[in-house]
mmCIF file of C-alpha atoms in Angstrom:
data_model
loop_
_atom_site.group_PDB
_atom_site.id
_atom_site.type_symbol
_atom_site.label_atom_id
_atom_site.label_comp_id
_atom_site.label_asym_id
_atom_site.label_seq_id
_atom_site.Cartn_x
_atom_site.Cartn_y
_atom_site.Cartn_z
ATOM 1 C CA UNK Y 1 -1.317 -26.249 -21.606
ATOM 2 C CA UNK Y 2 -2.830 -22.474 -22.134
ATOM 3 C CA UNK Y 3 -0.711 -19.648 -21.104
ATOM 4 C CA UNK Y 4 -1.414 -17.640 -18.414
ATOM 5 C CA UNK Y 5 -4.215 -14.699 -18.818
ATOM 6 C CA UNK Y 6 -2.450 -11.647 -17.542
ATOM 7 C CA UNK Y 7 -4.422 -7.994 -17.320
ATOM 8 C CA UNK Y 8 -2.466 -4.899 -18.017
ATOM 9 C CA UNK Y 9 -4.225 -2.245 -17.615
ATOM 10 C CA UNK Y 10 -1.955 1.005 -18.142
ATOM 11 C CA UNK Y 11 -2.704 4.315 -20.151
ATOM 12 C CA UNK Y 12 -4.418 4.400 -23.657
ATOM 13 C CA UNK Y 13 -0.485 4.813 -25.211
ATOM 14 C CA UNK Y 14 2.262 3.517 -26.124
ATOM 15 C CA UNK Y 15 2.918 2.229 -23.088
ATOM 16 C CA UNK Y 16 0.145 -0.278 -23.374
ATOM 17 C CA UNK Y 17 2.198 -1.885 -26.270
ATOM 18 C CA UNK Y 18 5.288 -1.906 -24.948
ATOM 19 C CA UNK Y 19 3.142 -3.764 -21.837
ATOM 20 C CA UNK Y 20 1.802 -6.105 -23.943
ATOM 21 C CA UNK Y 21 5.035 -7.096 -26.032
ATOM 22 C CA UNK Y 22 6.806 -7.203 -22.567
ATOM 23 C CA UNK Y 23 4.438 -9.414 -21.552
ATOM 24 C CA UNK Y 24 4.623 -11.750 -24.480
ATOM 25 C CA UNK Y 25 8.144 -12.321 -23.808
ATOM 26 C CA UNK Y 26 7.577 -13.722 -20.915
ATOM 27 C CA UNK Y 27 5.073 -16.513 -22.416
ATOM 28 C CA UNK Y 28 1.805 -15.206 -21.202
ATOM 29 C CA UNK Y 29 -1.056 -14.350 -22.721
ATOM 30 C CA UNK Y 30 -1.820 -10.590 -21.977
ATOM 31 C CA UNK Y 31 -5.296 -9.046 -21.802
ATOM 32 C CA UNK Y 32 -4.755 -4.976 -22.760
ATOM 33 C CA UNK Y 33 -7.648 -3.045 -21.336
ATOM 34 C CA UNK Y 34 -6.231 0.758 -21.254
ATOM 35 C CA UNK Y 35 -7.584 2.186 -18.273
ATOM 36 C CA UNK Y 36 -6.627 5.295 -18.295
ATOM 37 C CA UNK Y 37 -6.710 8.843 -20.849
ATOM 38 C CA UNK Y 38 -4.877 12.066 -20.515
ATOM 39 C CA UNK Y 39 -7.051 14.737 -21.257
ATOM 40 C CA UNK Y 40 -4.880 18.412 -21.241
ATOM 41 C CA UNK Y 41 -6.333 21.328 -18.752
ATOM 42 C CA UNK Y 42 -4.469 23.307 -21.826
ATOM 43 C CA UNK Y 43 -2.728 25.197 -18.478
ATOM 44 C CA UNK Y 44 1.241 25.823 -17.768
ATOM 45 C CA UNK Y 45 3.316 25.720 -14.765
ATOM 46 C CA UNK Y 46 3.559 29.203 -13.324
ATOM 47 C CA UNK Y 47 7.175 30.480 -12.045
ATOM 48 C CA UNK Y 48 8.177 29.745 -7.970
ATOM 49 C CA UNK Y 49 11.199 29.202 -6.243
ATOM 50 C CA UNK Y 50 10.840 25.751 -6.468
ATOM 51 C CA UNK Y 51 8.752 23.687 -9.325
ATOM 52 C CA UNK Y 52 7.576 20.521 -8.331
ATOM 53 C CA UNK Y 53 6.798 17.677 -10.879
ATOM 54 C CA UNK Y 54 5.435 14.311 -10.104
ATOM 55 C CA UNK Y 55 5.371 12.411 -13.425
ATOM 56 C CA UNK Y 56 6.653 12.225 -16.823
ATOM 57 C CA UNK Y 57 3.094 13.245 -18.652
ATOM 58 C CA UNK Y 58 3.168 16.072 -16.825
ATOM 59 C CA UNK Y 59 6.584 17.035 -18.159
ATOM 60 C CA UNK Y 60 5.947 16.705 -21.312
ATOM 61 C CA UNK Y 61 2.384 19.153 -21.333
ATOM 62 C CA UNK Y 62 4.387 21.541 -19.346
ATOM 63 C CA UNK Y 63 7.530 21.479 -22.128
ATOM 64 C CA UNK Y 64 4.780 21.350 -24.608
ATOM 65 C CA UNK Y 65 3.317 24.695 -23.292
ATOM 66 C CA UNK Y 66 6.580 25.924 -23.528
ATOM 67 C CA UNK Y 67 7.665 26.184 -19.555
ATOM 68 C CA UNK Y 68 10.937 26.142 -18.992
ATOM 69 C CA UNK Y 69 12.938 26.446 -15.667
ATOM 70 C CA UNK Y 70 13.676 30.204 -14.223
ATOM 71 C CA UNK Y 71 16.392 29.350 -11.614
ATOM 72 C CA UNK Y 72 13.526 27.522 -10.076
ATOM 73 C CA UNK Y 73 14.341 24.426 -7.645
ATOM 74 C CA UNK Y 74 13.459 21.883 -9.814
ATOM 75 C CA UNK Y 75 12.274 18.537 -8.303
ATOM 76 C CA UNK Y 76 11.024 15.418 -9.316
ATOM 77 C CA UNK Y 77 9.258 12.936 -7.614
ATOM 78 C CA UNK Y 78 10.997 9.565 -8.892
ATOM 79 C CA UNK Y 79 13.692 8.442 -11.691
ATOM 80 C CA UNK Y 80 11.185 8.563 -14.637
ATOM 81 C CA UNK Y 81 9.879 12.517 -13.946
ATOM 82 C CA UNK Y 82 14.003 13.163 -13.474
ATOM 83 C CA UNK Y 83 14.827 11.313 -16.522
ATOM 84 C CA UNK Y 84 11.826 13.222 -18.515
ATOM 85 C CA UNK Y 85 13.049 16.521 -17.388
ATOM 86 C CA UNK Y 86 16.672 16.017 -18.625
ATOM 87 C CA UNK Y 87 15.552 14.845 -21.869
ATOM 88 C CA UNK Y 88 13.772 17.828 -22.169
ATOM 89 C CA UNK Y 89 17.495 19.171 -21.688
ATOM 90 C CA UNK Y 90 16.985 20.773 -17.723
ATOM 91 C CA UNK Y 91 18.511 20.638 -14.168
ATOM 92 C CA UNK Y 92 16.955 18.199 -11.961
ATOM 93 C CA UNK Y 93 17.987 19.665 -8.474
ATOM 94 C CA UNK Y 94 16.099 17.618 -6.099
ATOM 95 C CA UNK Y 95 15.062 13.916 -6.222
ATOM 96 C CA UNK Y 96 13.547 12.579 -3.053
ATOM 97 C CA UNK Y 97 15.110 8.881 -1.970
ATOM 98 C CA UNK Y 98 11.669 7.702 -1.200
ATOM 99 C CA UNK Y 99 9.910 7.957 -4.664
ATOM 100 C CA UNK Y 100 6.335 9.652 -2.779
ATOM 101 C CA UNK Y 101 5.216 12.280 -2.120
ATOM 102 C CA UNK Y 102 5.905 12.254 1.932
ATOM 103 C CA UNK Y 103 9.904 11.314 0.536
ATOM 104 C CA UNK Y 104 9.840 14.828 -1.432
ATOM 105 C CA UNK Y 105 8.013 16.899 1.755
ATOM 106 C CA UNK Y 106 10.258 14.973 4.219
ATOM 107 C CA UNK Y 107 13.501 16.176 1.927
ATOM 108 C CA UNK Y 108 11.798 19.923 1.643
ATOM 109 C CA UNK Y 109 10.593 20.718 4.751
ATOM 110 C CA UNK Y 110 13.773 22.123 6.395
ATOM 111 C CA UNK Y 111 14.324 24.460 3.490
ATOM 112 C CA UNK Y 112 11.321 26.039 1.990
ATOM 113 C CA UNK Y 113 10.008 28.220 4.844
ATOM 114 C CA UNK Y 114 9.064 31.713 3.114
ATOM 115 C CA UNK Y 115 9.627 30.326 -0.394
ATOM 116 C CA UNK Y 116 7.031 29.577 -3.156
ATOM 117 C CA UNK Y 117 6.287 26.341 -4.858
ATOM 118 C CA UNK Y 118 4.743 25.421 -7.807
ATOM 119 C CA UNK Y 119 3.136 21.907 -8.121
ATOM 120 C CA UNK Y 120 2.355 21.101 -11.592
ATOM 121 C CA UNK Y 121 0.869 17.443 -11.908
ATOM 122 C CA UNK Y 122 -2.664 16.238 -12.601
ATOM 123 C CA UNK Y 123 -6.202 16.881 -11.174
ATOM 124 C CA UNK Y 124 -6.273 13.793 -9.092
ATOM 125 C CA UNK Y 125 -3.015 14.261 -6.971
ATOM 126 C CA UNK Y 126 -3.505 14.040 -3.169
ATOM 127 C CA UNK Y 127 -3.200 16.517 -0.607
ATOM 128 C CA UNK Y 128 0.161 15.230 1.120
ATOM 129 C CA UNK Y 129 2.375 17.805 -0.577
ATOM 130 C CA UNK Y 130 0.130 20.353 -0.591
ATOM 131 C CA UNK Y 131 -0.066 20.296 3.157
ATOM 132 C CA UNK Y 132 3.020 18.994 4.005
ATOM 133 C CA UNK Y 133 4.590 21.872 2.598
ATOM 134 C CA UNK Y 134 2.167 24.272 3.896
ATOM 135 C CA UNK Y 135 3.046 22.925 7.342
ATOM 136 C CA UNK Y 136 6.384 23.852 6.517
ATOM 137 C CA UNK Y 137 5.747 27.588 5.906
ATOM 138 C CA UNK Y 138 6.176 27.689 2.073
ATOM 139 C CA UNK Y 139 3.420 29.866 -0.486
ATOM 140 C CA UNK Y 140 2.226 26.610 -2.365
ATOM 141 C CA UNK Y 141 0.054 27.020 -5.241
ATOM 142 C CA UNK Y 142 -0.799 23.881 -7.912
ATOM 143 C CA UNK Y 143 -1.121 23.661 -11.901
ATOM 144 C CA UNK Y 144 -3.850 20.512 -12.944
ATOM 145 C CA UNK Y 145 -2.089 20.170 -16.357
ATOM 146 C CA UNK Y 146 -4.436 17.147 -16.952
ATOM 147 C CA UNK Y 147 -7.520 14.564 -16.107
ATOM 148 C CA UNK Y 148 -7.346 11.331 -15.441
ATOM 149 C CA UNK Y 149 -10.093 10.204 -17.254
ATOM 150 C CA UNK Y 150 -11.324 6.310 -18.116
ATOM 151 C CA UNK Y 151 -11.680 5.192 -21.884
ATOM 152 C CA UNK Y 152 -15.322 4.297 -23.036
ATOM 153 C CA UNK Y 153 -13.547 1.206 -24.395
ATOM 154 C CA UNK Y 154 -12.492 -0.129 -20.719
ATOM 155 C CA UNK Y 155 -14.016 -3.447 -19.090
ATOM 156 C CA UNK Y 156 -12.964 -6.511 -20.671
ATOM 157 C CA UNK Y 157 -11.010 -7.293 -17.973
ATOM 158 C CA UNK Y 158 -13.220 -6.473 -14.991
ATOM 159 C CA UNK Y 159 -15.650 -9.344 -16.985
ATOM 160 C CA UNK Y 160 -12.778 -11.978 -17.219
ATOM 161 C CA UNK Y 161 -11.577 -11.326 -13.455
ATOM 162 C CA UNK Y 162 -15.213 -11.110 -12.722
ATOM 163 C CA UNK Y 163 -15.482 -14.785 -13.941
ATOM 164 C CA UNK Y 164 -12.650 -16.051 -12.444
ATOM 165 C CA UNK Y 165 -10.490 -16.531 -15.664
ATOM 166 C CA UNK Y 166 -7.917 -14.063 -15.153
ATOM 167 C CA UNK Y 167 -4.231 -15.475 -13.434
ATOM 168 C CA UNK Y 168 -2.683 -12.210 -12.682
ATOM 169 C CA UNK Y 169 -3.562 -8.381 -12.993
ATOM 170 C CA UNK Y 170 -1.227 -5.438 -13.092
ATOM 171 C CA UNK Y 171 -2.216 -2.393 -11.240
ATOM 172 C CA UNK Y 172 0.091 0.612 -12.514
ATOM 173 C CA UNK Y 173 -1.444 3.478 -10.576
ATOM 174 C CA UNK Y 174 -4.083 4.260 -7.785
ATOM 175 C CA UNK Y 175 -6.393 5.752 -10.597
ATOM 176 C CA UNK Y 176 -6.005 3.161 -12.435
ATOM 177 C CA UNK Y 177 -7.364 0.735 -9.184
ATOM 178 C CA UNK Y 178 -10.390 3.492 -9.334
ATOM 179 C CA UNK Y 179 -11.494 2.925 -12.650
ATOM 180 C CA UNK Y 180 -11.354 -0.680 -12.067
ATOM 181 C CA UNK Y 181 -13.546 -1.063 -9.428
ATOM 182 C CA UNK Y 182 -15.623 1.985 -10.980
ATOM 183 C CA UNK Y 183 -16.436 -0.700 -13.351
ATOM 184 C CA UNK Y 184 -17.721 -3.144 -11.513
ATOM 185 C CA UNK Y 185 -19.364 -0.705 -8.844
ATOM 186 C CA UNK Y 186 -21.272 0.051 -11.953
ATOM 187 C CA UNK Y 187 -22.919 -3.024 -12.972
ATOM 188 C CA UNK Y 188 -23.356 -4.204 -9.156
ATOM 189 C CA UNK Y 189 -20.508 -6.726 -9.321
ATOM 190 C CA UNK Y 190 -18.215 -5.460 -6.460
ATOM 191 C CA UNK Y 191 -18.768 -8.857 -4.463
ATOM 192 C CA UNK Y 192 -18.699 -11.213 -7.633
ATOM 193 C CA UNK Y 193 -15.221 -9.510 -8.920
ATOM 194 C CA UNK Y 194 -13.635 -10.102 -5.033
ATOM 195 C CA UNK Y 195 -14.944 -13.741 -5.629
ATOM 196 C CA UNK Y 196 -13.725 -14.295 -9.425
ATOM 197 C CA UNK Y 197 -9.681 -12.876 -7.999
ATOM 198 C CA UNK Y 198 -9.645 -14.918 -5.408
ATOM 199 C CA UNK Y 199 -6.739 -16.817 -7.429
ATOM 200 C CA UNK Y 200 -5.587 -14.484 -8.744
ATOM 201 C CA UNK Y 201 -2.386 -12.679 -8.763
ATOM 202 C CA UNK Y 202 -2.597 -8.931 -8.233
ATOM 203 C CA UNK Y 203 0.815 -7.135 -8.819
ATOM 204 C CA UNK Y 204 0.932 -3.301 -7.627
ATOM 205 C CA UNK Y 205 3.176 -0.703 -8.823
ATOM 206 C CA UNK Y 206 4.548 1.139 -5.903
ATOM 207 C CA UNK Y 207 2.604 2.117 -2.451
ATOM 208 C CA UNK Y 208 0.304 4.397 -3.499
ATOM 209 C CA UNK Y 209 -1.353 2.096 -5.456
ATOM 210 C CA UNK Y 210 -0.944 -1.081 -3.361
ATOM 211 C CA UNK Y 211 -2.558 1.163 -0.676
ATOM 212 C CA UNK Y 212 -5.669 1.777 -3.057
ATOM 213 C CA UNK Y 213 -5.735 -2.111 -3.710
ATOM 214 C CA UNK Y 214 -6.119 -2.505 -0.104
ATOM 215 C CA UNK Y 215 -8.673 0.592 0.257
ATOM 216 C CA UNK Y 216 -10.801 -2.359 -2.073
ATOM 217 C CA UNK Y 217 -10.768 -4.904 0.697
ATOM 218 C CA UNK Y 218 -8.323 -7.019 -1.543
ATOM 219 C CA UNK Y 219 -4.503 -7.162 -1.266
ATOM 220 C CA UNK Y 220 -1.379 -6.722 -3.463
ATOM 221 C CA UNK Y 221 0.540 -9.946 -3.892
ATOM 222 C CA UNK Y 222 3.264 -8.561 -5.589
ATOM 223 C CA UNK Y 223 4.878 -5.280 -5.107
ATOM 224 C CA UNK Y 224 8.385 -4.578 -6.583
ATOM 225 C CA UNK Y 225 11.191 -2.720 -4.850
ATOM 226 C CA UNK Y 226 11.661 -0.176 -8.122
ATOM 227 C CA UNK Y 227 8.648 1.176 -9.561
ATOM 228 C CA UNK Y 228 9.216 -0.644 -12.625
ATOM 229 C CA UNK Y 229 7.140 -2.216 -14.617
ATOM 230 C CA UNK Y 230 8.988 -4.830 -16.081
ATOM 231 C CA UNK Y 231 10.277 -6.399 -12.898
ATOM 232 C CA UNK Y 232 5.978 -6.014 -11.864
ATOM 233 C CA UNK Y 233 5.211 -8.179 -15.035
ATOM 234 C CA UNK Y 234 8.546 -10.583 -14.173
ATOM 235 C CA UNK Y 235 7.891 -10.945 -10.418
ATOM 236 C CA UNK Y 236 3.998 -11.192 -11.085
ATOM 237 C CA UNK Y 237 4.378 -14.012 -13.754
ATOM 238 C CA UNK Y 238 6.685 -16.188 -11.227
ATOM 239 C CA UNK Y 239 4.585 -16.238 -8.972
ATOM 240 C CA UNK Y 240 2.097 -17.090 -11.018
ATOM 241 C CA UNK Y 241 3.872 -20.056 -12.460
ATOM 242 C CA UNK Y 242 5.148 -20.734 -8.732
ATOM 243 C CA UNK Y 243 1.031 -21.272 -7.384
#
C-alpha cells in the first residue's frame, strides 16, 4: 500500500528539512514545495518605549542589524519570537496569552496611552496592532525588516492537489495560503484545485491562517491547540489514516 502524499509547504530553509524528516517519521511520503523567501528591507528597529516583535525571522534581522533593547518594553507575540529573543540573550517583558495579534493589543491597551511603540515585523503584517494600539492612545510607528516573497521554484504541489493526488496539505502561515492559491489563480485553476482537495486533508497552523484557508472558500480540517508544527503534521496524518 503507498504512503500517504503529504504537502509541506513552509519557508525556503531549514525548516523545510526538518518538515520533511518530521514527516518521514511518521511514514508518509512528503511533497516539499517551499513557499515562501525572506528577502531583507536591510532596515533596523528604531528605539520606543515598547518594541514589538511578531516572529523569530524578524529577530534575528533585527539582532543581525545590531538592535538591541534600550529599556524598551519588549514583547513578543508567541513562544517562538520569546524564545528567539532570549537566545539572542534579552528580556522578554510581555508575552500575550493569546498568541495574535488582538491577544498582544488586548494585554497593551490599558498601559500604553502616551507611550511609543515600535513594531518591527515584515511587510505583509495586518493592521490589527497598528490600530488597536492607536485606539489606545500610543505613538505607533512600524519597521518592514523583510518581504514575503514566493520562490520561482514553487508549484508542484498546487499540480498534485490540482489532480486530486495529494492526502493532506500543511498550511504554516496566511502568506503561505496566498502564494498557494496565487498559483493556481495564475494558470486559471482556482475551481479545478477546490475539486482535486476535496479529499483532502488541510491542516492549518494557528487562526490567522485557518482564517485565510477559509477566505479561499475551503476549510481547515485540522487546527492544533499550540502553534506547533509537529503536533500539525501528527494530528494531520491521523486523520488522514483515520478517513
Amino acid at each position: 500500500m503507498p504512503k500517504p502524499q503529504v504537502a509541506v509547504l513552509r519557508p525556503d530553509d531549514t525548516r523545510i528539512d526538518e518538515a520533511v524528516r518530521y514527516l518521514q517519521s511518521l511514514d508518509v511520503s512528503p511533497v516539499a514545495d517551499p513557499m515562501l523567501t525572506f528577502c531583507p528591507t536591510g532596515q533596523s528597529p528604531q528605539q520606543a518605549d515598547y518594541c514589538i516583535f511578531t516572529s523569530t525571522t524578524g529577530v534575528e534581522l533585527a539582532v543581525e542589524h545590531g538592535w538591541y533593547p534600550d529599556e524598551e518594553t519588549v514583547c513578543a507575540v508567541g513562544n517562538q519570537t520569546a524564545s528567539a529573543l532570549r537566545d539572542s540573550g534579552f528580556s522578554v517583558d510581555i508575552v500575550p496569552s493569546t498568541f495574535t495579534s488582538t491577544g498582544l493589543v488586548r494585554e497593551l491597551s490599558a498601559e500604553v496611552e502616551g507611550d511609543t511603540i515600535e513594531i518591527a515585523r515584515s511587510a505583509h503584517g495586518s493592521d490589527v496592532l497598528v490600530k488597536g494600539l492607536e485606539a489606545a492612545g500610543a505613538d505607533v510607528h512600524e519597521t518592514q525588516l523583510y518581504r514575503l516573497d514566493r520562490p520561482k521554484t514553487a508549484g508542484r504541489s498546487v499540480s498534485l492537489a490540482i489532480d486530486g493526488q495529494l492526502d493532506g496539505i500543511l498550511f504554516t502561515s496566511p502568506r503561505i495560503v496566498d502564494h498557494f492559491f496565487e498559483i493556481a489563480e495564475e494558470e486559471d485553476n482556482v475551481a479545478a484545485l477546490k475539486q482535486g482537495v476535496e479529499e483532502t486533508i488541510i491542516g492549518a497552523i494557528g487562526t490567522p491562517t485557518e482564517r485565510a484557508i477559509r477566505d479561499t472558500g475551503l476549510k481547515a480540517d485540522i487546527k492544533p491547540e499550540l502553534v506547533d508544527f509537529a503536533q500539525l503534521a501528527r494530528r494531520t496524518v491521523q486523520e488522514i489514516v483515520d478517513t
